[in-house]
Short mmCIF file of C-alpha atoms in Angstrom, two decimals:
data_model
loop_
_atom_site.label_atom_id
_atom_site.label_comp_id
_atom_site.label_asym_id
_atom_site.label_seq_id
_atom_site.Cartn_x
_atom_site.Cartn_y
_atom_site.Cartn_z
CA MET R 266 26.91 -91.99 47.80
CA ALA R 267 28.89 -93.22 44.86
CA GLU R 268 25.33 -93.70 43.58
CA ILE R 269 24.46 -89.93 43.36
CA GLN R 270 28.00 -89.28 41.85
CA ARG R 271 27.50 -91.70 39.07
CA ARG R 272 23.97 -90.18 38.32
CA GLN R 273 25.65 -86.36 38.43
CA ILE R 274 28.33 -87.77 35.91
CA LYS R 275 25.46 -89.68 33.84
CA GLU R 276 23.82 -85.97 33.60
CA SER R 277 26.10 -83.69 33.13
CA PHE R 278 27.11 -85.87 29.94
CA GLY R 279 23.90 -86.15 28.84
CA SER R 280 23.65 -82.30 29.24
CA ARG R 281 26.86 -81.89 27.39
CA ALA R 282 25.84 -84.12 24.49
CA PHE R 283 22.40 -82.16 23.94
CA ASP R 284 24.24 -78.68 24.09
CA VAL R 285 26.78 -80.52 21.36
CA VAL R 286 23.70 -81.91 19.46
CA ASN R 287 22.05 -78.53 19.42
CA ILE R 288 25.51 -76.65 18.55
CA ILE R 289 25.25 -79.00 15.11
CA ILE R 290 21.55 -78.47 14.41
CA LEU R 291 22.18 -74.51 14.90
CA ALA R 292 25.03 -74.66 12.83
CA LEU R 293 23.50 -76.46 10.01
CA LEU R 294 20.31 -74.57 9.78
CA SER R 295 22.80 -71.13 9.89
CA LEU R 296 24.41 -72.62 6.90
CA VAL R 297 21.27 -73.21 5.24
CA CYS R 298 19.70 -69.85 5.52
CA LEU R 299 23.01 -68.26 5.11
CA TYR R 300 24.08 -69.86 1.77
CA PRO R 301 21.77 -68.47 -0.44
CA VAL R 302 22.11 -65.07 0.40
CA TRP R 303 26.54 -65.79 -0.09
CA TYR R 304 25.62 -67.28 -3.37
CA VAL R 305 23.66 -63.81 -4.77
CA LEU R 306 26.11 -61.82 -3.17
CA VAL R 307 29.32 -63.83 -4.76
CA ALA R 308 27.34 -64.17 -8.40
CA SER R 309 26.99 -60.81 -8.30
CA VAL R 310 30.52 -59.76 -8.28
CA SER R 311 32.01 -62.63 -10.61
CA ASP R 312 32.02 -62.83 -14.00
CA GLY R 313 29.51 -62.82 -16.60
CA ASN R 314 30.74 -65.36 -19.20
CA LEU R 315 32.53 -67.71 -16.47
CA LEU R 316 28.93 -67.55 -14.32
CA MET R 317 26.59 -68.53 -17.30
CA GLN R 318 29.01 -71.38 -17.82
CA HIS R 319 28.87 -72.36 -14.39
CA THR R 320 26.63 -75.10 -12.41
CA GLY R 321 25.97 -76.20 -9.33
CA GLY R 322 26.54 -74.19 -5.88
CA LEU R 323 29.19 -71.45 -5.55
CA LEU R 324 31.33 -70.84 -2.46
CA LYS R 325 33.85 -68.42 -4.26
CA PRO R 326 33.56 -65.48 -7.26
CA LEU R 327 33.84 -67.05 -10.58
CA GLY R 328 36.78 -63.69 -11.47
CA PHE R 329 35.99 -60.27 -10.21
CA SER R 330 33.88 -57.68 -11.33
CA LEU R 331 32.05 -54.90 -10.06
CA GLY R 332 30.24 -54.40 -13.99
CA ALA R 333 26.96 -55.09 -12.62
CA TYR R 334 26.71 -52.99 -9.92
CA LYS R 335 28.02 -50.03 -11.78
CA LYS R 336 25.38 -51.15 -14.17
CA VAL R 337 22.71 -50.80 -11.68
CA PHE R 338 23.64 -47.72 -10.17
CA GLN R 339 23.25 -46.37 -13.44
CA ASN R 340 19.81 -47.40 -14.10
CA PRO R 341 17.36 -44.65 -12.68
CA MET R 342 14.47 -46.74 -12.07
CA ILE R 343 17.12 -48.09 -9.11
CA MET R 344 17.37 -44.55 -7.81
CA GLN R 345 14.17 -43.55 -8.24
CA GLY R 346 12.54 -46.54 -6.73
CA TYR R 347 15.10 -45.78 -3.67
CA LEU R 348 13.45 -42.27 -2.91
CA ASN R 349 10.04 -43.73 -3.59
CA THR R 350 10.61 -46.67 -1.25
CA LEU R 351 12.41 -43.88 1.36
CA LYS R 352 9.27 -41.77 0.92
CA ILE R 353 7.09 -44.26 1.20
CA LEU R 354 9.15 -46.11 4.58
CA ALA R 355 9.35 -42.68 6.62
CA MET R 356 5.40 -41.46 5.89
CA SER R 357 4.59 -45.06 7.22
CA MET R 358 6.94 -45.29 10.07
CA VAL R 359 5.26 -42.17 11.61
CA VAL R 360 1.98 -43.19 10.81
CA GLN R 361 2.15 -46.95 11.90
CA LEU R 362 4.16 -46.17 15.34
CA ALA R 363 1.39 -43.30 16.08
CA MET R 364 -1.37 -45.33 15.46
CA THR R 365 -0.13 -48.48 16.97
CA ALA R 366 0.82 -46.76 20.18
CA ILE R 367 -2.61 -44.69 20.55
CA GLY R 368 -4.50 -47.82 20.17
CA ALA R 369 -2.30 -49.67 22.56
CA TYR R 370 -2.49 -47.04 24.91
CA PHE R 371 -6.17 -46.93 24.83
CA PHE R 372 -6.47 -50.90 25.39
CA SER R 373 -4.05 -51.19 28.28
CA ARG R 374 -5.87 -48.26 30.39
CA SER R 375 -8.36 -50.42 33.61
CA ASN R 376 -11.22 -47.99 32.60
CA VAL R 377 -12.05 -48.11 29.44
CA MET R 378 -15.58 -49.22 28.25
CA PHE R 379 -16.85 -52.11 26.23
CA LYS R 380 -13.02 -52.81 26.52
CA ARG R 381 -13.00 -56.66 25.96
CA PRO R 382 -15.77 -56.93 22.99
CA LEU R 383 -14.19 -53.82 21.05
CA MET R 384 -10.74 -56.15 21.82
CA ILE R 385 -12.00 -58.82 20.38
CA LEU R 386 -13.86 -57.03 17.29
CA ILE R 387 -10.39 -56.07 16.29
CA THR R 388 -8.85 -59.40 16.68
CA ILE R 389 -11.15 -61.08 13.98
CA THR R 390 -9.71 -58.65 11.55
CA MET R 391 -6.75 -60.78 12.16
CA PHE R 392 -8.36 -63.83 10.42
CA ILE R 393 -10.78 -62.50 8.46
CA ASN R 394 -11.39 -59.65 5.66
CA GLY R 395 -13.02 -58.37 2.82
CA GLY R 396 -11.12 -59.64 0.16
CA MET R 397 -8.62 -58.30 -2.03
CA ILE R 398 -11.32 -57.21 -4.22
CA PRO R 399 -13.49 -55.07 -2.06
CA PHE R 400 -10.59 -53.78 -0.84
CA TYR R 401 -9.06 -52.68 -4.09
CA GLN R 402 -12.60 -50.80 -5.17
CA THR R 403 -11.90 -49.06 -1.14
CA LEU R 404 -8.63 -47.28 -2.32
CA GLN R 405 -10.48 -46.28 -5.85
CA ASP R 406 -13.26 -44.80 -4.05
CA LEU R 407 -11.14 -42.98 -1.57
CA ARG R 408 -8.78 -42.29 -4.89
CA LEU R 409 -5.86 -43.41 -3.19
CA LEU R 410 -4.74 -45.30 -6.72
CA GLU R 411 -1.91 -44.29 -8.27
CA THR R 412 -0.85 -42.13 -4.81
CA HIS R 413 2.27 -43.49 -2.23
CA LEU R 414 -0.24 -42.50 0.18
CA GLY R 415 -2.27 -45.73 -0.79
CA LEU R 416 0.37 -47.89 0.47
CA VAL R 417 0.28 -46.18 4.05
CA ILE R 418 -2.88 -45.29 5.24
CA PRO R 419 -4.63 -48.56 4.74
CA PHE R 420 -1.90 -50.31 6.49
CA ALA R 421 -1.50 -47.50 9.18
CA ILE R 422 -1.81 -50.33 11.81
CA SER R 423 -1.05 -54.13 12.23
CA THR R 424 -3.34 -56.23 15.06
CA TYR R 425 -0.93 -58.22 16.05
CA ASN R 426 1.74 -55.39 16.92
CA MET R 427 -1.02 -53.32 18.97
CA ILE R 428 -1.68 -56.34 20.59
CA ILE R 429 2.57 -56.90 21.32
CA LEU R 430 2.64 -53.13 22.08
CA ARG R 431 -0.99 -53.19 24.25
CA THR R 432 0.18 -55.69 26.58
CA SER R 433 4.01 -54.00 27.10
CA PHE R 434 1.78 -51.11 28.01
CA GLU R 435 0.07 -53.15 30.59
CA SER R 436 3.44 -54.48 32.43
CA ILE R 437 4.23 -50.43 33.03
CA PRO R 438 2.82 -49.96 36.76
CA GLU R 439 -0.50 -48.15 36.88
CA SER R 440 0.80 -45.96 39.94
CA LEU R 441 3.03 -44.25 37.20
CA SER R 442 0.09 -43.12 35.40
CA GLU R 443 -2.08 -42.24 38.77
CA ALA R 444 0.39 -40.02 39.64
CA ALA R 445 0.73 -37.87 36.52
CA ARG R 446 -3.18 -37.76 36.36
CA ILE R 447 -2.96 -36.72 40.07
CA ASP R 448 -0.49 -33.46 38.69
CA GLY R 449 -2.97 -32.54 35.91
CA ALA R 450 -1.32 -34.32 33.40
CA GLY R 451 -4.09 -35.90 30.39
CA HIS R 452 -3.99 -38.98 28.38
CA PHE R 453 -1.50 -37.41 25.72
CA THR R 454 1.17 -36.30 28.22
CA ILE R 455 1.19 -39.80 29.72
CA LEU R 456 1.69 -41.58 26.80
CA PHE R 457 4.39 -39.64 25.49
CA LYS R 458 6.42 -38.62 28.63
CA ILE R 459 6.02 -41.62 30.69
CA ILE R 460 4.69 -45.24 28.56
CA LEU R 461 6.85 -44.29 25.40
CA PRO R 462 9.91 -43.40 27.17
CA LEU R 463 9.84 -46.46 29.27
CA SER R 464 9.00 -48.73 26.53
CA LYS R 465 11.99 -48.18 24.14
CA SER R 466 12.95 -51.80 22.96
CA ILE R 467 9.13 -52.82 22.58
CA LEU R 468 9.05 -49.36 20.06
CA ALA R 469 12.63 -50.36 18.59
CA VAL R 470 11.25 -54.13 17.80
CA MET R 471 7.93 -52.33 16.41
CA ALA R 472 10.06 -50.14 14.34
CA LEU R 473 11.84 -52.88 12.77
CA TYR R 474 8.44 -54.94 12.21
CA TYR R 475 7.00 -51.87 10.12
CA GLY R 476 10.23 -51.05 8.67
CA VAL R 477 11.11 -54.55 7.14
CA GLY R 478 7.15 -54.89 6.10
CA THR R 479 7.56 -51.90 4.64
CA TRP R 480 10.35 -52.25 2.57
CA ASN R 481 9.61 -55.53 1.52
CA GLY R 482 6.61 -54.63 0.31
CA TRP R 483 5.83 -55.69 -3.45
CA PHE R 484 2.35 -56.62 -4.20
CA TRP R 485 0.48 -53.34 -3.44
CA GLY R 486 2.70 -50.87 -5.17
CA SER R 487 2.64 -53.17 -8.45
CA THR R 488 -1.38 -53.42 -8.09
CA ILE R 489 -2.31 -49.60 -7.39
CA LEU R 490 0.70 -47.79 -9.50
CA THR R 491 1.18 -48.30 -12.88
CA ASP R 492 3.13 -44.78 -13.51
CA ARG R 493 6.55 -46.62 -13.33
CA THR R 494 8.58 -43.03 -11.64
CA MET R 495 6.11 -43.78 -8.30
CA TYR R 496 7.46 -47.61 -8.46
CA PRO R 497 8.78 -48.35 -4.81
CA LEU R 498 12.32 -50.39 -5.11
CA GLN R 499 10.70 -54.23 -4.73
CA VAL R 500 8.56 -53.27 -7.12
CA VAL R 501 11.44 -52.36 -9.89
CA LEU R 502 13.24 -55.43 -8.23
CA ARG R 503 10.25 -57.62 -9.03
CA GLU R 504 10.44 -56.34 -12.28
CA ILE R 505 13.66 -56.75 -13.42
CA ILE R 506 13.44 -60.20 -12.10
CA MET R 507 10.31 -61.58 -13.24
CA SER R 508 10.51 -60.23 -16.86
CA ASN R 509 14.32 -61.17 -16.95
CA ASP R 510 14.66 -57.86 -18.61
CA THR R 511 17.92 -56.11 -18.12
CA THR R 512 18.36 -54.37 -21.08
CA SER R 513 17.77 -50.94 -19.50
CA MET R 514 20.85 -51.52 -17.67
CA THR R 515 23.16 -52.75 -20.40
CA GLY R 516 23.57 -50.04 -22.66
CA GLY R 517 27.08 -49.39 -24.26
CA ILE R 518 27.57 -53.56 -23.87
CA SER R 519 28.38 -55.54 -27.25
CA ALA R 520 25.60 -57.52 -28.16
CA GLY R 521 27.81 -60.75 -27.15
CA ASP R 522 28.00 -59.20 -23.72
CA VAL R 523 24.56 -58.49 -23.23
CA GLU R 524 23.35 -62.08 -21.74
CA ALA R 525 26.49 -62.24 -19.63
CA ILE R 526 26.40 -59.48 -17.65
CA GLY R 527 22.47 -59.52 -17.49
CA ALA R 528 22.96 -62.64 -15.51
CA THR R 529 25.19 -60.64 -13.08
CA ILE R 530 22.75 -57.54 -12.58
CA ARG R 531 19.85 -59.08 -11.72
CA TYR R 532 21.81 -60.55 -8.25
CA ALA R 533 23.63 -57.17 -8.04
CA THR R 534 20.29 -55.32 -7.82
CA ILE R 535 18.93 -58.21 -5.00
CA ILE R 536 22.00 -56.97 -3.29
CA VAL R 537 21.29 -53.20 -3.57
CA ALA R 538 18.06 -53.70 -2.77
CA THR R 539 18.66 -56.03 0.56
CA VAL R 540 21.67 -54.43 2.35
CA PRO R 541 20.01 -51.45 3.87
CA ILE R 542 17.83 -53.37 5.60
CA LEU R 543 20.31 -55.34 7.06
CA CYS R 544 22.34 -52.44 8.10
CA VAL R 545 19.63 -51.67 10.07
CA TYR R 546 19.34 -54.40 12.05
CA PRO R 547 22.23 -54.67 14.05
CA PHE R 548 21.89 -51.16 15.98
CA LEU R 549 18.28 -52.76 16.81
CA GLN R 550 19.18 -56.32 17.95
CA LYS R 551 20.04 -55.54 21.02
CA TYR R 552 16.39 -54.47 21.66
CA PHE R 553 14.84 -56.88 19.35
CA THR R 554 14.93 -59.99 22.47
CA LYS R 555 14.29 -57.36 25.23
CA GLY R 556 11.17 -56.39 23.72
CA VAL R 557 9.81 -59.17 22.18
CA MET R 558 9.97 -61.07 25.73
CA VAL R 559 8.48 -57.63 27.01
CA GLY R 560 5.54 -57.28 24.92
CA ALA R 561 4.38 -61.04 24.97
CA VAL R 562 4.85 -61.65 28.44
CA LYS R 563 1.97 -60.04 30.84
CA GLU R 564 3.94 -59.27 34.38
#
């Protein structure tokens, strides 16, 4: 009896020690991930002259100034980039969620002919593609260059997301669909009135995946668009950071202060481009874990 009690005490101590170590490691990882965000935030509201003289880490603002944000919002390219990104995001979300849901529904049915070979062919596209140049030439032949549709139609569906959504659909009892078919419901009725209402969690996850990908996308926007008035926000941000050119946002500033305010403008632009997607995430967080688990494990 005493031996059993000692063993229980030992296991309990080991469990507590394991929890403490986990908490310490996760806390350190959280700090490593959050510090760059904090650095950019405090740098964006710091005094430009003090920031230029500072080296090393940054835990609090050096002085306080919102001049960089004023200049950012006065830049017509930033506002135009916001509008372009919102336009692309709205079109992409509708097309991507619709196409992914229809594809997932098709492959979640049990009586589909050649279901396995078709699924294998689609899965292969996750690992093998034609390459960037053929892809660009295809866009050129379809006259999708210099259009926002060129950033929507070619990316209408993600194989990975479709597989997750298909697995979630397969977990819904088949008896519900059979009952609806007996009552005369077609496939679209079953999909939109039965399957999708029961899949809100996983749809929220899909919306987050697609939304973040579209919001942060810059490569193809910078590749197929040459008209600067059509640039999405991330392409504008990349142009400012990579070219180190903030002259369009430093009008009305003395020559001695241009370099100082330019240092903070770059950080302010990053914050302005990042905050909207960060504000959306808390509203979808409650669906995230549940949705991923439902879509990843077939019951």
